């Protein structure tokens, strides 16, 4: 009895599968433009056209010309161009520059480490030389005007 029920279930399943294969599927043409029915091919073509247009627009862009940066506005004494050659301590370089422009130097804080700096002899603004000295000193010292 058990075998017969298995056999009848198997036969019923095969018949159901066979009949399911006979059901008809309505084919949809690739160029269907029915309102409300999305067409993947048309949507893809439209998207590709939009992408192509935007890429062409981006490719035609030219970078804006970089504006030359304006030098920092400083007092006339610091705007003087001097040629100074230095290889030694930071304090000495700052004192020499201060003497050149008529400023006085005040050193504050502990002089725990001597900071060696180098100034190239090419003519530069005093302000730029002081800025370079501060950069070379890094976190070991601060140069203020």
PDB file of C-alpha atoms in Angstrom:
ATOM      1  CA  UNK A   1       0.000   0.000   0.000  1.00  0.00           C
ATOM      2  CA  UNK A   2       2.824   2.340   0.833  1.00  0.00           C
ATOM      3  CA  UNK A   3       4.514   1.589  -2.462  1.00  0.00           C
ATOM      4  CA  UNK A   4       1.396   2.255  -4.407  1.00  0.00           C
ATOM      5  CA  UNK A   5       0.848   5.685  -2.786  1.00  0.00           C
ATOM      6  CA  UNK A   6       4.438   6.645  -3.626  1.00  0.00           C
ATOM      7  CA  UNK A   7       3.989   5.508  -7.197  1.00  0.00           C
ATOM      8  CA  UNK A   8       0.736   7.415  -7.575  1.00  0.00           C
ATOM      9  CA  UNK A   9       2.342  10.558  -6.120  1.00  0.00           C
ATOM     10  CA  UNK A  10       5.252  10.222  -8.526  1.00  0.00           C
ATOM     11  CA  UNK A  11       2.920   9.783 -11.480  1.00  0.00           C
ATOM     12  CA  UNK A  12       0.820  12.773 -10.431  1.00  0.00           C
ATOM     13  CA  UNK A  13       3.966  14.906 -10.082  1.00  0.00           C
ATOM     14  CA  UNK A  14       5.214  13.910 -13.539  1.00  0.00           C
ATOM     15  CA  UNK A  15       1.837  14.671 -15.124  1.00  0.00           C
ATOM     16  CA  UNK A  16       1.702  18.055 -13.371  1.00  0.00           C
ATOM     17  CA  UNK A  17       5.204  18.910 -14.579  1.00  0.00           C
ATOM     18  CA  UNK A  18       4.343  17.857 -18.098  1.00  0.00           C
ATOM     19  CA  UNK A  19       1.188  19.947 -18.154  1.00  0.00           C
ATOM     20  CA  UNK A  20       3.030  22.916 -16.707  1.00  0.00           C
ATOM     21  CA  UNK A  21       5.421  22.774 -19.651  1.00  0.00           C
ATOM     22  CA  UNK A  22       2.479  23.038 -22.043  1.00  0.00           C
ATOM     23  CA  UNK A  23       1.353  26.382 -20.697  1.00  0.00           C
ATOM     24  CA  UNK A  24       2.006  29.169 -23.162  1.00  0.00           C
ATOM     25  CA  UNK A  25       4.240  32.183 -22.484  1.00  0.00           C
ATOM     26  CA  UNK A  26       3.488  35.363 -24.371  1.00  0.00           C
ATOM     27  CA  UNK A  27       6.734  36.635 -25.888  1.00  0.00           C
ATOM     28  CA  UNK A  28       7.464  40.364 -25.611  1.00  0.00           C
ATOM     29  CA  UNK A  29       9.268  42.031 -28.480  1.00  0.00           C
ATOM     30  CA  UNK A  30      12.428  43.949 -27.691  1.00  0.00           C
ATOM     31  CA  UNK A  31      11.085  47.173 -29.154  1.00  0.00           C
ATOM     32  CA  UNK A  32       7.849  47.437 -27.155  1.00  0.00           C
ATOM     33  CA  UNK A  33       7.037  51.056 -26.385  1.00  0.00           C
ATOM     34  CA  UNK A  34       3.747  50.554 -24.596  1.00  0.00           C
ATOM     35  CA  UNK A  35       2.978  53.320 -22.093  1.00  0.00           C
ATOM     36  CA  UNK A  36       3.472  52.083 -18.572  1.00  0.00           C
ATOM     37  CA  UNK A  37       5.591  49.117 -19.637  1.00  0.00           C
ATOM     38  CA  UNK A  38       9.322  49.754 -19.131  1.00  0.00           C
ATOM     39  CA  UNK A  39      11.588  48.750 -21.963  1.00  0.00           C
ATOM     40  CA  UNK A  40      15.080  47.929 -20.753  1.00  0.00           C
ATOM     41  CA  UNK A  41      16.735  48.445 -24.141  1.00  0.00           C
ATOM     42  CA  UNK A  42      15.280  51.921 -24.670  1.00  0.00           C
ATOM     43  CA  UNK A  43      16.120  52.918 -21.079  1.00  0.00           C
ATOM     44  CA  UNK A  44      19.692  51.690 -21.516  1.00  0.00           C
ATOM     45  CA  UNK A  45      20.114  53.595 -24.797  1.00  0.00           C
ATOM     46  CA  UNK A  46      18.775  56.777 -23.206  1.00  0.00           C
ATOM     47  CA  UNK A  47      21.112  56.380 -20.232  1.00  0.00           C
ATOM     48  CA  UNK A  48      24.107  55.791 -22.511  1.00  0.00           C
ATOM     49  CA  UNK A  49      23.246  58.926 -24.532  1.00  0.00           C
ATOM     50  CA  UNK A  50      23.014  61.033 -21.379  1.00  0.00           C
ATOM     51  CA  UNK A  51      26.304  59.631 -20.084  1.00  0.00           C
ATOM     52  CA  UNK A  52      28.022  60.302 -23.400  1.00  0.00           C
ATOM     53  CA  UNK A  53      26.732  63.887 -23.435  1.00  0.00           C
ATOM     54  CA  UNK A  54      27.957  64.530 -19.895  1.00  0.00           C
ATOM     55  CA  UNK A  55      31.373  62.969 -20.552  1.00  0.00           C
ATOM     56  CA  UNK A  56      31.754  65.170 -23.629  1.00  0.00           C
ATOM     57  CA  UNK A  57      30.852  68.215 -21.540  1.00  0.00           C
ATOM     58  CA  UNK A  58      33.339  67.247 -18.822  1.00  0.00           C
ATOM     59  CA  UNK A  59      36.051  66.595 -21.392  1.00  0.00           C
ATOM     60  CA  UNK A  60      35.593  70.074 -22.847  1.00  0.00           C
ATOM     61  CA  UNK A  61      36.181  71.770 -19.481  1.00  0.00           C
ATOM     62  CA  UNK A  62      39.419  73.649 -19.035  1.00  0.00           C
ATOM     63  CA  UNK A  63      40.953  74.234 -15.611  1.00  0.00           C
ATOM     64  CA  UNK A  64      40.815  77.803 -14.412  1.00  0.00           C
ATOM     65  CA  UNK A  65      44.087  79.652 -14.557  1.00  0.00           C
ATOM     66  CA  UNK A  66      45.722  79.734 -11.155  1.00  0.00           C
ATOM     67  CA  UNK A  67      45.935  83.228  -9.786  1.00  0.00           C
ATOM     68  CA  UNK A  68      49.344  84.224  -8.542  1.00  0.00           C
ATOM     69  CA  UNK A  69      49.231  84.500  -4.786  1.00  0.00           C
ATOM     70  CA  UNK A  70      49.773  87.963  -3.460  1.00  0.00           C
ATOM     71  CA  UNK A  71      52.635  88.370  -1.002  1.00  0.00           C
ATOM     72  CA  UNK A  72      51.666  89.021   2.592  1.00  0.00           C
ATOM     73  CA  UNK A  73      51.300  92.711   3.337  1.00  0.00           C
ATOM     74  CA  UNK A  74      53.926  93.636   5.918  1.00  0.00           C
ATOM     75  CA  UNK A  75      55.470  96.842   7.290  1.00  0.00           C
ATOM     76  CA  UNK A  76      57.996  98.533   5.023  1.00  0.00           C
ATOM     77  CA  UNK A  77      60.999  97.406   7.093  1.00  0.00           C
ATOM     78  CA  UNK A  78      60.074  93.743   6.691  1.00  0.00           C
ATOM     79  CA  UNK A  79      59.392  94.235   2.988  1.00  0.00           C
ATOM     80  CA  UNK A  80      63.022  95.210   2.320  1.00  0.00           C
ATOM     81  CA  UNK A  81      64.987  92.811   0.144  1.00  0.00           C
ATOM     82  CA  UNK A  82      68.315  91.784   1.653  1.00  0.00           C
ATOM     83  CA  UNK A  83      70.994  89.245   0.816  1.00  0.00           C
ATOM     84  CA  UNK A  84      72.031  87.416   3.970  1.00  0.00           C
ATOM     85  CA  UNK A  85      74.126  84.299   4.302  1.00  0.00           C
ATOM     86  CA  UNK A  86      73.881  82.440   7.591  1.00  0.00           C
ATOM     87  CA  UNK A  87      74.715  79.011   8.935  1.00  0.00           C
ATOM     88  CA  UNK A  88      74.467  78.803  12.707  1.00  0.00           C
ATOM     89  CA  UNK A  89      72.199  79.467  15.656  1.00  0.00           C
ATOM     90  CA  UNK A  90      68.671  80.789  15.269  1.00  0.00           C
ATOM     91  CA  UNK A  91      69.208  83.586  17.807  1.00  0.00           C
ATOM     92  CA  UNK A  92      72.175  84.985  15.874  1.00  0.00           C
ATOM     93  CA  UNK A  93      70.302  84.947  12.558  1.00  0.00           C
ATOM     94  CA  UNK A  94      67.307  86.743  14.048  1.00  0.00           C
ATOM     95  CA  UNK A  95      69.560  89.329  15.735  1.00  0.00           C
ATOM     96  CA  UNK A  96      71.407  90.007  12.458  1.00  0.00           C
ATOM     97  CA  UNK A  97      68.123  90.522  10.592  1.00  0.00           C
ATOM     98  CA  UNK A  98      66.752  92.726  13.386  1.00  0.00           C
ATOM     99  CA  UNK A  99      69.851  94.938  13.209  1.00  0.00           C
ATOM    100  CA  UNK A 100      69.405  95.220   9.437  1.00  0.00           C
ATOM    101  CA  UNK A 101      65.857  96.583   9.703  1.00  0.00           C
ATOM    102  CA  UNK A 102      66.205  98.465  13.011  1.00  0.00           C
ATOM    103  CA  UNK A 103      64.204  96.086  15.218  1.00  0.00           C
ATOM    104  CA  UNK A 104      65.205  94.825  18.655  1.00  0.00           C
ATOM    105  CA  UNK A 105      65.229  91.160  19.655  1.00  0.00           C
ATOM    106  CA  UNK A 106      63.749  89.717  22.835  1.00  0.00           C
ATOM    107  CA  UNK A 107      64.425  86.059  23.579  1.00  0.00           C
ATOM    108  CA  UNK A 108      62.013  84.498  26.040  1.00  0.00           C
ATOM    109  CA  UNK A 109      61.764  81.038  27.504  1.00  0.00           C
ATOM    110  CA  UNK A 110      64.439  78.487  28.284  1.00  0.00           C
ATOM    111  CA  UNK A 111      67.279  78.058  25.854  1.00  0.00           C
ATOM    112  CA  UNK A 112      67.302  74.296  26.328  1.00  0.00           C
ATOM    113  CA  UNK A 113      68.401  73.426  22.796  1.00  0.00           C
ATOM    114  CA  UNK A 114      70.401  75.407  20.287  1.00  0.00           C
ATOM    115  CA  UNK A 115      68.577  75.517  16.972  1.00  0.00           C
ATOM    116  CA  UNK A 116      70.819  75.652  13.922  1.00  0.00           C
ATOM    117  CA  UNK A 117      69.451  77.293  10.791  1.00  0.00           C
ATOM    118  CA  UNK A 118      70.698  78.094   7.307  1.00  0.00           C
ATOM    119  CA  UNK A 119      69.869  81.160   5.211  1.00  0.00           C
ATOM    120  CA  UNK A 120      70.686  81.148   1.508  1.00  0.00           C
ATOM    121  CA  UNK A 121      72.496  84.259   0.258  1.00  0.00           C
ATOM    122  CA  UNK A 122      69.946  84.941  -2.494  1.00  0.00           C
ATOM    123  CA  UNK A 123      68.154  88.291  -2.072  1.00  0.00           C
ATOM    124  CA  UNK A 124      64.825  87.856  -0.265  1.00  0.00           C
ATOM    125  CA  UNK A 125      62.368  89.938   1.722  1.00  0.00           C
ATOM    126  CA  UNK A 126      63.224  90.135   5.425  1.00  0.00           C
ATOM    127  CA  UNK A 127      59.741  88.804   6.197  1.00  0.00           C
ATOM    128  CA  UNK A 128      60.342  85.733   4.014  1.00  0.00           C
ATOM    129  CA  UNK A 129      63.704  85.067   5.676  1.00  0.00           C
ATOM    130  CA  UNK A 130      62.103  85.258   9.132  1.00  0.00           C
ATOM    131  CA  UNK A 131      59.313  82.963   7.966  1.00  0.00           C
ATOM    132  CA  UNK A 132      61.910  80.475   6.684  1.00  0.00           C
ATOM    133  CA  UNK A 133      63.792  80.623   9.996  1.00  0.00           C
ATOM    134  CA  UNK A 134      60.572  79.829  11.844  1.00  0.00           C
ATOM    135  CA  UNK A 135      59.924  76.890   9.513  1.00  0.00           C
ATOM    136  CA  UNK A 136      63.431  75.528  10.088  1.00  0.00           C
ATOM    137  CA  UNK A 137      63.076  75.888  13.863  1.00  0.00           C
ATOM    138  CA  UNK A 138      59.904  73.808  13.775  1.00  0.00           C
ATOM    139  CA  UNK A 139      58.549  73.020  17.234  1.00  0.00           C
ATOM    140  CA  UNK A 140      61.837  73.823  18.968  1.00  0.00           C
ATOM    141  CA  UNK A 141      61.375  77.610  18.767  1.00  0.00           C
ATOM    142  CA  UNK A 142      58.940  80.288  17.653  1.00  0.00           C
ATOM    143  CA  UNK A 143      59.918  83.396  15.706  1.00  0.00           C
ATOM    144  CA  UNK A 144      57.472  86.299  16.192  1.00  0.00           C
ATOM    145  CA  UNK A 145      57.564  89.841  14.853  1.00  0.00           C
TER     146      UNK A 145
END
